[in-house]
mmCIF file of C-alpha atoms in Angstrom:
data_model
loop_
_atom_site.group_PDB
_atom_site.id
_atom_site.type_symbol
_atom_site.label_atom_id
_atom_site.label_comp_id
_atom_site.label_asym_id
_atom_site.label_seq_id
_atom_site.Cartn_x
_atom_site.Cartn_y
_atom_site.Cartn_z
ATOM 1 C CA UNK A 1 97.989 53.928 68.272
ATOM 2 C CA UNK A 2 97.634 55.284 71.528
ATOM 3 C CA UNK A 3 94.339 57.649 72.075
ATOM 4 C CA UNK A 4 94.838 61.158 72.064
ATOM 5 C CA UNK A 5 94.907 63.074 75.517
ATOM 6 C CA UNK A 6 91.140 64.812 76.636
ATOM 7 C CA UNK A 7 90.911 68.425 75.799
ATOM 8 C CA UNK A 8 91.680 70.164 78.876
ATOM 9 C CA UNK A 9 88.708 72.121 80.243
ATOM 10 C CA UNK A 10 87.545 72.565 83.978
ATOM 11 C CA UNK A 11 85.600 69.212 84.191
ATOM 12 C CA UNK A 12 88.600 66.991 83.970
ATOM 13 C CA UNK A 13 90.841 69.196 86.218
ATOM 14 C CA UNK A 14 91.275 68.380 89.447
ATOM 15 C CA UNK A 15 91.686 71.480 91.969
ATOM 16 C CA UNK A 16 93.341 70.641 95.527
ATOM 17 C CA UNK A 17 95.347 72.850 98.376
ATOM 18 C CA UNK A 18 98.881 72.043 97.858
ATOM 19 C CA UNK A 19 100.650 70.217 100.646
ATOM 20 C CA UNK A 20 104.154 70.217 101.509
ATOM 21 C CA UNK A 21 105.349 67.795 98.995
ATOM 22 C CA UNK A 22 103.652 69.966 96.002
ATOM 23 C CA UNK A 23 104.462 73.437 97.628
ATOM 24 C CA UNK A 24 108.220 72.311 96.449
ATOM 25 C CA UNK A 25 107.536 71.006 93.475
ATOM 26 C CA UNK A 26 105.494 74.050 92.561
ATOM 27 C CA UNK A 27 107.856 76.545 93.695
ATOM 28 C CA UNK A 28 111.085 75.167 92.146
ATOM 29 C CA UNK A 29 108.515 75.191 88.733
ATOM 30 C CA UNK A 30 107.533 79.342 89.687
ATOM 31 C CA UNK A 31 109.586 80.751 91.760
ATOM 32 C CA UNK A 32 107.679 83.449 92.450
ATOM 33 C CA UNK A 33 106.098 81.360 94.819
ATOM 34 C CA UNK A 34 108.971 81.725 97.097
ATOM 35 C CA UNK A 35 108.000 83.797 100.435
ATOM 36 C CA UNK A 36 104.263 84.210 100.519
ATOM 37 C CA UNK A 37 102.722 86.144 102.718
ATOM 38 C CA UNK A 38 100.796 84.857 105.411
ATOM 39 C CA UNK A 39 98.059 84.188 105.894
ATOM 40 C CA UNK A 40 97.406 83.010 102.054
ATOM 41 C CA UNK A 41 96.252 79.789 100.872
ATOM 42 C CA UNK A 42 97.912 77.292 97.784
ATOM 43 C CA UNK A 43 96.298 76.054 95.111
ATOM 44 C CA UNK A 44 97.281 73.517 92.719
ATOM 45 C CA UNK A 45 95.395 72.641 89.339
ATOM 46 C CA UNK A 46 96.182 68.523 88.232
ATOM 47 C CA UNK A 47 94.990 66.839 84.430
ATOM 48 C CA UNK A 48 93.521 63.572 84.972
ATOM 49 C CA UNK A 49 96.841 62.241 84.403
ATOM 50 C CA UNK A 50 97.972 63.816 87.779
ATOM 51 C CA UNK A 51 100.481 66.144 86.232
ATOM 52 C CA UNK A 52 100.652 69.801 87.456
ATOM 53 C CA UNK A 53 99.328 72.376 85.463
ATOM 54 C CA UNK A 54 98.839 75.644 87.254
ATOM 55 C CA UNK A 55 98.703 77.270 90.840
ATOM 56 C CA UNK A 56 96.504 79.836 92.226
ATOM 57 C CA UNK A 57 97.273 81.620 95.125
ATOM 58 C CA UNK A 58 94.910 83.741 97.249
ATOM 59 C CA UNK A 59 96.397 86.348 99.789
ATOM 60 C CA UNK A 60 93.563 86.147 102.813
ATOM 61 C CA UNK A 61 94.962 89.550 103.734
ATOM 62 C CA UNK A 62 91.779 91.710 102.652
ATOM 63 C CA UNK A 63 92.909 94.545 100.145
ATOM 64 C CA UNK A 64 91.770 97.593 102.052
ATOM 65 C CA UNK A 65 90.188 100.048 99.502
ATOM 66 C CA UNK A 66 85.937 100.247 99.803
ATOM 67 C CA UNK A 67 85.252 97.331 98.203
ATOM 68 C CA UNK A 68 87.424 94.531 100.208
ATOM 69 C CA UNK A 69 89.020 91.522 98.082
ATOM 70 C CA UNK A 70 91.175 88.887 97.756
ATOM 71 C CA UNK A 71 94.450 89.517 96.065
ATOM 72 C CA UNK A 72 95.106 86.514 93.552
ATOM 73 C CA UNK A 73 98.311 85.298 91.970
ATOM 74 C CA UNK A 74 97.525 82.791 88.834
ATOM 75 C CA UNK A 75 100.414 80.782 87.393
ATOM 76 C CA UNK A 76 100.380 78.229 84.943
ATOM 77 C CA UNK A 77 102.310 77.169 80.979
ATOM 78 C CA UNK A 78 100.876 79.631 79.022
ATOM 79 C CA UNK A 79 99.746 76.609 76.845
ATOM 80 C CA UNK A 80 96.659 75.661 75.187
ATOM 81 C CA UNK A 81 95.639 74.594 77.962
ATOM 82 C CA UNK A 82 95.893 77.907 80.084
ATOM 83 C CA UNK A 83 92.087 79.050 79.361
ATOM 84 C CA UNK A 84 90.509 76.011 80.952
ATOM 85 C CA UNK A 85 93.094 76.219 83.796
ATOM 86 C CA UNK A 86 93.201 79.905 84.969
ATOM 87 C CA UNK A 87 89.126 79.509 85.052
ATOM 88 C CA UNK A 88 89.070 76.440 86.972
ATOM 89 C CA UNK A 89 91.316 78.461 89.350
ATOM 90 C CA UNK A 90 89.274 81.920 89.425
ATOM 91 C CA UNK A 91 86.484 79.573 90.576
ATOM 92 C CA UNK A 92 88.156 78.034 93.440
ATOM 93 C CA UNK A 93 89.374 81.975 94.294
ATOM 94 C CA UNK A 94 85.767 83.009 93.517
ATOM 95 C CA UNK A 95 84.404 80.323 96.936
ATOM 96 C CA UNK A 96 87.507 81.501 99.393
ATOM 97 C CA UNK A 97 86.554 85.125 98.703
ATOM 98 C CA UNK A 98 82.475 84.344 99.513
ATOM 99 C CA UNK A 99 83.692 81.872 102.623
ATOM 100 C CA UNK A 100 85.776 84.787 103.813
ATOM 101 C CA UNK A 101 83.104 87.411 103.217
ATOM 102 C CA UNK A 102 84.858 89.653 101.092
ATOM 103 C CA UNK A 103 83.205 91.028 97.563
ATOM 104 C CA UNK A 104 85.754 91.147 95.041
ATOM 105 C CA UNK A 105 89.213 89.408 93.930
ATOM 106 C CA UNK A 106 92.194 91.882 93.370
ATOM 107 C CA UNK A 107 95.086 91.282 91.175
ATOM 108 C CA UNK A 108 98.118 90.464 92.800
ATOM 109 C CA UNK A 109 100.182 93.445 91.880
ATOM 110 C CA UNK A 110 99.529 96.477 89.935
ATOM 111 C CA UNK A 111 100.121 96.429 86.442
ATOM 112 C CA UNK A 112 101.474 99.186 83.713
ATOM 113 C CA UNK A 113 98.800 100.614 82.089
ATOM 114 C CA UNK A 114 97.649 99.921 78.705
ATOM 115 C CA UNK A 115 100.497 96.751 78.705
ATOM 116 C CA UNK A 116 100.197 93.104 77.764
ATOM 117 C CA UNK A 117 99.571 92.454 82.192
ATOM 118 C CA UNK A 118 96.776 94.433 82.104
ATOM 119 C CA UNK A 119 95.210 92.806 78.728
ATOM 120 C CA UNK A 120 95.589 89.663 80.549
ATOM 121 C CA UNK A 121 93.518 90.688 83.459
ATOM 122 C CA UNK A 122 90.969 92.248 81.301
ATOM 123 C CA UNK A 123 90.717 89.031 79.533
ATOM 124 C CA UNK A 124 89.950 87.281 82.778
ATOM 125 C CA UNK A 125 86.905 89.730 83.611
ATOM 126 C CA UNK A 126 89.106 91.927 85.621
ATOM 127 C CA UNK A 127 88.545 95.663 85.470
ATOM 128 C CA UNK A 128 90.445 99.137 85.763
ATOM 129 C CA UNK A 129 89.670 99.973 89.571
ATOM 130 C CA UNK A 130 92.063 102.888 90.153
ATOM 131 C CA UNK A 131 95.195 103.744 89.150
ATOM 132 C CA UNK A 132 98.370 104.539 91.225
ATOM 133 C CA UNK A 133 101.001 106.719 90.552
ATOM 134 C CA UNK A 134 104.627 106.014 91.443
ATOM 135 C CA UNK A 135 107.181 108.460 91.675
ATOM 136 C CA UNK A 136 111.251 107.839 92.623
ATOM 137 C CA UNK A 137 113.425 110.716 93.340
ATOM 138 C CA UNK A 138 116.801 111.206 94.531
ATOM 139 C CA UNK A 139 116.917 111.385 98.497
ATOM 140 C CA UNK A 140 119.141 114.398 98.182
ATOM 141 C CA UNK A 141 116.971 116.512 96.483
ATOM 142 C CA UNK A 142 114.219 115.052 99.004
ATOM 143 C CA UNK A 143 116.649 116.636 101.852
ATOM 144 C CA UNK A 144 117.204 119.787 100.042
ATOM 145 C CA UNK A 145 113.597 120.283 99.954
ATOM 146 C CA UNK A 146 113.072 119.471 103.484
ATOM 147 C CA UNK A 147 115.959 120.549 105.516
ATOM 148 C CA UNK A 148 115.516 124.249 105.055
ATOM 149 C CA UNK A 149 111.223 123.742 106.094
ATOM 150 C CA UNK A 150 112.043 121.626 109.451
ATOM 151 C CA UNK A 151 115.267 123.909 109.993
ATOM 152 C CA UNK A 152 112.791 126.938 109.525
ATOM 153 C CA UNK A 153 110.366 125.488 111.875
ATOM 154 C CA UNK A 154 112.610 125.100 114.810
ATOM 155 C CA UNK A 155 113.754 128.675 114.470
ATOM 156 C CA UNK A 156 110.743 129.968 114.813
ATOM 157 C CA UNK A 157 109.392 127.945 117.771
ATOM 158 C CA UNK A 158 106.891 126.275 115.289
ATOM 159 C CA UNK A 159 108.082 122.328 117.215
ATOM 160 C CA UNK A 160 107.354 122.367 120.707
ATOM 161 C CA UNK A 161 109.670 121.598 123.531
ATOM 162 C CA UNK A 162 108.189 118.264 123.915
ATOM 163 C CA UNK A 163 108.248 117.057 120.838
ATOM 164 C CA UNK A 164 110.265 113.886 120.015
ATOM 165 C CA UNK A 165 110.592 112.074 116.689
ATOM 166 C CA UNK A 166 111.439 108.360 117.380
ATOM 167 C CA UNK A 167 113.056 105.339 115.273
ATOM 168 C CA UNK A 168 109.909 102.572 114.574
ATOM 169 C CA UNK A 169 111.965 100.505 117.625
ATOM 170 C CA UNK A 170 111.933 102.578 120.121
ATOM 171 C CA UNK A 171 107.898 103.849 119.808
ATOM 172 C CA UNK A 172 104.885 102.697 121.670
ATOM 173 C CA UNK A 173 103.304 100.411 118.471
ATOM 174 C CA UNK A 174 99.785 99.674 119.827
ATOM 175 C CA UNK A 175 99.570 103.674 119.325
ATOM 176 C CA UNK A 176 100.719 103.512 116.129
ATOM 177 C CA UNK A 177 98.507 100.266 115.373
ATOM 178 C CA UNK A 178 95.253 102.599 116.606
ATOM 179 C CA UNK A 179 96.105 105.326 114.609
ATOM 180 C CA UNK A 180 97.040 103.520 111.125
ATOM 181 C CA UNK A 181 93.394 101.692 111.313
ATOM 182 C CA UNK A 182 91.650 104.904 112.583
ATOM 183 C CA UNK A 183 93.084 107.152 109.705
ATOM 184 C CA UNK A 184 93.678 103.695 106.958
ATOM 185 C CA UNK A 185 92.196 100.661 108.055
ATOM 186 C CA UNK A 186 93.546 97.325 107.537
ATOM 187 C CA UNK A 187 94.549 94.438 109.174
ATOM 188 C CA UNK A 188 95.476 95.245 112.967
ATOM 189 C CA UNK A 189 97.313 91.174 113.305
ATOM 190 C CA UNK A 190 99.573 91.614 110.212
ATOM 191 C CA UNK A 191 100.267 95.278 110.834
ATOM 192 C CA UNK A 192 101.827 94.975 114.025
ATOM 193 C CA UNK A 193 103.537 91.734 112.238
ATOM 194 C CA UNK A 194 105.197 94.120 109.878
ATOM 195 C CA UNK A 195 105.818 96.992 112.015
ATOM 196 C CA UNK A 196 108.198 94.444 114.704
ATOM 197 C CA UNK A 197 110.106 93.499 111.716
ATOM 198 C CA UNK A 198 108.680 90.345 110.504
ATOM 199 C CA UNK A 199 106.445 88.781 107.524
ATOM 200 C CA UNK A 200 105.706 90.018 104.302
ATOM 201 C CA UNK A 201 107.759 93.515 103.701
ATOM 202 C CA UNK A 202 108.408 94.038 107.155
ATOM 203 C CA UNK A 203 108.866 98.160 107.786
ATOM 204 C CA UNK A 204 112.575 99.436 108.404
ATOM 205 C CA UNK A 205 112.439 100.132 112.124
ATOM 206 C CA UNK A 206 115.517 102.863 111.837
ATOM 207 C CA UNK A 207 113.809 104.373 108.558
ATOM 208 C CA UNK A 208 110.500 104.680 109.771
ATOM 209 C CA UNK A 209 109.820 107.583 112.453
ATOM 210 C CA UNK A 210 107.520 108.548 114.663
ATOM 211 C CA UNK A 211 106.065 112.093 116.366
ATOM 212 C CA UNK A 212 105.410 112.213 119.626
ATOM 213 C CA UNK A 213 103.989 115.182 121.717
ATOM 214 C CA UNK A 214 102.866 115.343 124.960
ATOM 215 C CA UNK A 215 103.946 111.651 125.690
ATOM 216 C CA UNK A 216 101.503 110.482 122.573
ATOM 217 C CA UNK A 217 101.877 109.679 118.994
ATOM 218 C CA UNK A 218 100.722 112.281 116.807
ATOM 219 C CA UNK A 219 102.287 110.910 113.490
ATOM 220 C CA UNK A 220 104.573 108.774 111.681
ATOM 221 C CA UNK A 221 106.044 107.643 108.449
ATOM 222 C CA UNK A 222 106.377 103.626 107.808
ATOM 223 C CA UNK A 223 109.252 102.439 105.360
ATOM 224 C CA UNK A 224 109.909 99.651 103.336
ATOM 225 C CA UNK A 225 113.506 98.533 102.144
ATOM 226 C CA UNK A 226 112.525 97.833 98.493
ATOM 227 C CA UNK A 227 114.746 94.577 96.510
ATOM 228 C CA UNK A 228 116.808 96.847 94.283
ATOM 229 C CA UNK A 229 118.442 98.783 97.763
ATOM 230 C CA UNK A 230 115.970 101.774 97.866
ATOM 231 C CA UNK A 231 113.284 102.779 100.621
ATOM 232 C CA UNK A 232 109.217 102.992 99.628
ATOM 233 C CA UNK A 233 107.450 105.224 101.750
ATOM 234 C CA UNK A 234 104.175 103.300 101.896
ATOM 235 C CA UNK A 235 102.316 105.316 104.891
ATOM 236 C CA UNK A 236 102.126 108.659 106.216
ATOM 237 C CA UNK A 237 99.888 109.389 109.078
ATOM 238 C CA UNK A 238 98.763 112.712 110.937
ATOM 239 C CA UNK A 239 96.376 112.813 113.524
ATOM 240 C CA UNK A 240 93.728 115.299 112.278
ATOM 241 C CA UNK A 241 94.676 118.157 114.909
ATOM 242 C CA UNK A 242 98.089 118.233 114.212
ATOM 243 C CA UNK A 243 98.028 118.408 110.213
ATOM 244 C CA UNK A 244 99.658 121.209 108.912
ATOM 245 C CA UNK A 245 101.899 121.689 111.413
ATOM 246 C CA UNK A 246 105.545 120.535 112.089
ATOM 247 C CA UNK A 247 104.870 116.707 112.293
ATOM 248 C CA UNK A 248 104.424 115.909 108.492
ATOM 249 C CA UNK A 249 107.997 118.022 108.105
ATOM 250 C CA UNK A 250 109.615 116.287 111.111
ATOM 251 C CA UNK A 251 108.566 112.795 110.397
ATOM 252 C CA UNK A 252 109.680 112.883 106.637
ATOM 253 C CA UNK A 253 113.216 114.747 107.396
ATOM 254 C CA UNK A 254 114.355 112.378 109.973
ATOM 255 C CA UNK A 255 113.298 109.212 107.948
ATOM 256 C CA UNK A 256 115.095 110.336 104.890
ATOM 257 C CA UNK A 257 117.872 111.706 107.401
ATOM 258 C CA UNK A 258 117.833 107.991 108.581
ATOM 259 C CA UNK A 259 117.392 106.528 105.138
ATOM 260 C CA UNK A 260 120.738 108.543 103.926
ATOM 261 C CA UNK A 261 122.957 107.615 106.987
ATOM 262 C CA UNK A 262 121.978 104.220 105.468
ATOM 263 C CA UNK A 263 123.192 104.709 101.870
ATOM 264 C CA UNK A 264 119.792 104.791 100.386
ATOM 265 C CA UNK A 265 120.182 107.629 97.492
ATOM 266 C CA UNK A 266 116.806 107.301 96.130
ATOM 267 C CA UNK A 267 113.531 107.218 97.844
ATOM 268 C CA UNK A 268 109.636 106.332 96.234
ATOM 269 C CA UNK A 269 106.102 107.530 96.772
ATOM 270 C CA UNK A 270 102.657 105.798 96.038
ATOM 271 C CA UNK A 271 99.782 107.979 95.262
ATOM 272 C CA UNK A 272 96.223 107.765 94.419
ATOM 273 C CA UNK A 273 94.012 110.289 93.163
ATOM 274 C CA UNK A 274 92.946 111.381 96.153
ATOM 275 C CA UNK A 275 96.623 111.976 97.452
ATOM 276 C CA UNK A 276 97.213 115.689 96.118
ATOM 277 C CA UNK A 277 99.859 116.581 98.692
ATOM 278 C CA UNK A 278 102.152 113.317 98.229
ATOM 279 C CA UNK A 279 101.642 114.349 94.173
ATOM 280 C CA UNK A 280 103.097 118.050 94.822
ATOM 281 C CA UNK A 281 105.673 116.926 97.061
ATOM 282 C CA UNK A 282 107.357 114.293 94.655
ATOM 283 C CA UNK A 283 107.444 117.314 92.176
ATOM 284 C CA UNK A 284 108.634 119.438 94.414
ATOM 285 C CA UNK A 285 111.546 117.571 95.356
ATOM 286 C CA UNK A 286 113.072 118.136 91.531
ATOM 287 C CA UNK A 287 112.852 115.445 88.670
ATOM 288 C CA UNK A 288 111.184 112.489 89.307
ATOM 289 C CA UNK A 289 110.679 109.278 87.800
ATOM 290 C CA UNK A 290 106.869 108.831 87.300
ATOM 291 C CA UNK A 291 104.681 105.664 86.360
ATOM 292 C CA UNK A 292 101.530 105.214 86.166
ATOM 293 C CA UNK A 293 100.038 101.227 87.577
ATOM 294 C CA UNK A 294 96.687 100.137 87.747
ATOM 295 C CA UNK A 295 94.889 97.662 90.066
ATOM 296 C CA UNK A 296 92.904 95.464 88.377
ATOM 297 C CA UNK A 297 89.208 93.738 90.284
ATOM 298 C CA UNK A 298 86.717 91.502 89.708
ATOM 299 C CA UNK A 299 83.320 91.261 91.355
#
């Protein structure tokens, strides 16, 4: 009789970037390996039989909250295996995060709280590191709400003269570029990637709108066309003199004006806990769907 296969732990697993030839093979396996973000790097976890047993993917895109990270995306069969795998894999994500400089790894996506996803993490030595709340309403109601405020504001000479709110395509981006990473941070390369329409969840350029007074942008709102035929907001930006005024109204109408000329009939909002006003305003705008997603870190 033949001898039985090695138990599988990290010693006799062979961890490699994935070249052309295995990027296939491993995406036709996970398909949620199709259309990665760049830049990101591929990872690919072989037995010492050569056979493919799990892929790690590390966004090189630095998560911007305080503590900067990798976002990671582990794949593999679930099998008995899987243990020895996923921490062969978290190792190799552990030396790209310290070559890159960054302090922590991120989970890929957000997960429901309290569910199976965020068990998983947990089990990896992943932790709770704030929670985001998601809210989708119907667009209409969004216009009810906000017709009657920007309608109310241009009667009474509350938007000046000079004031223009313009699609994404037809504003000056570098301004909107300086303002995002004053006000958010980020990466400056893959934002102005996104905001021309290209790469990873490219920003609507008829959707999104942006203020302009005085020949310079003093605001905007960047939109996403979501897979299921809705519209994420996913930024809204004021320069600090003009908050409180008519640009938060202005930008927010027009986009959802634009959003609706496009047959988009619901619209959704991210918010942390420091985001009171985006909070109120989903509520405002009448019933809305509400979930509650955690992001998930390791240090």
């Amino acid at each position: 009789m033949p001898d039985p296969p090695a138990a599988l732990d990290q010693h006799n697993l062979e961890i490699a970037l994935a070249d052309d030839e295995a990027r296939r093979a491993l995406t036709a396996r996970w398909p949620a390996l199709a259309g990665l973000p760049e830049p990101h790097e591929l990872w690919l976890a072989r037995d010492a039989g050569g056979d493919r047993r799990g892929a790690l993917v590390i966004d090189l895109y630095p998560v911007p909250m305080q503590v900067q990270g990798c976002p990671v995306l582990l794949l593999d069969d679930g099998d008995g295996g899987a243990p020895a795998v996923r921490s062969a894999l978290l190792r190799r994500a552990e030396a790209t995060a310290r070559r890159l400089g960054r302090k922590a790894l991120y989970a890929w996506d957000s997960v429901p709280c309290d569910s199976s996803e965020q068990r998983f993490w947990e089990s990896l030595g992943f932790e709770v590191n704030a929670k985001l709340t998601h809210y989708q309403v119907a667009l209409q109601a969004y216009l009810d709400m906000l017709t009657p405020m920007y309608d109310a504001l241009t009667a009474h000479g509350r938007v000046p003269i000079s004031a223009r709110v313009l699609p994404l395509s037809e504003s000056p981006l570098g301004e909107v570029i300086q303002l995002q990473m004053e006000q958010i941070g980020g990466d400056a390369g893959r934002l102005e990637t996104r905001l021309r329409g290209k790469g990873w969840y490219p920003f609507d350029p008829h959707m999104s709108r942006v203020a302009i007074m005085d020949g310079r942008v003093c605001g905007f709102l960047l939109a996403v066309r979501d897979r299921r035929g809705g519209v994420l907001v996913e930024s809204r930006v004021v320069v600090p003199g003009a908050r409180r005024t008519w640009v938060n109204v202005a930008v927010m109408e027009e986009a959802a004006q634009a959003a609706k000329r496009a047959g988009i009939t619901r619209i959704r909002f991210l918010a942390g806990p420091r985001h009171q006003d985006t909070h109120r305003l989903a509520l405002k705008a009448g019933e809305a769907g509400r979930r509650v997603q955690a992001m998930m870190m390791s240090i």
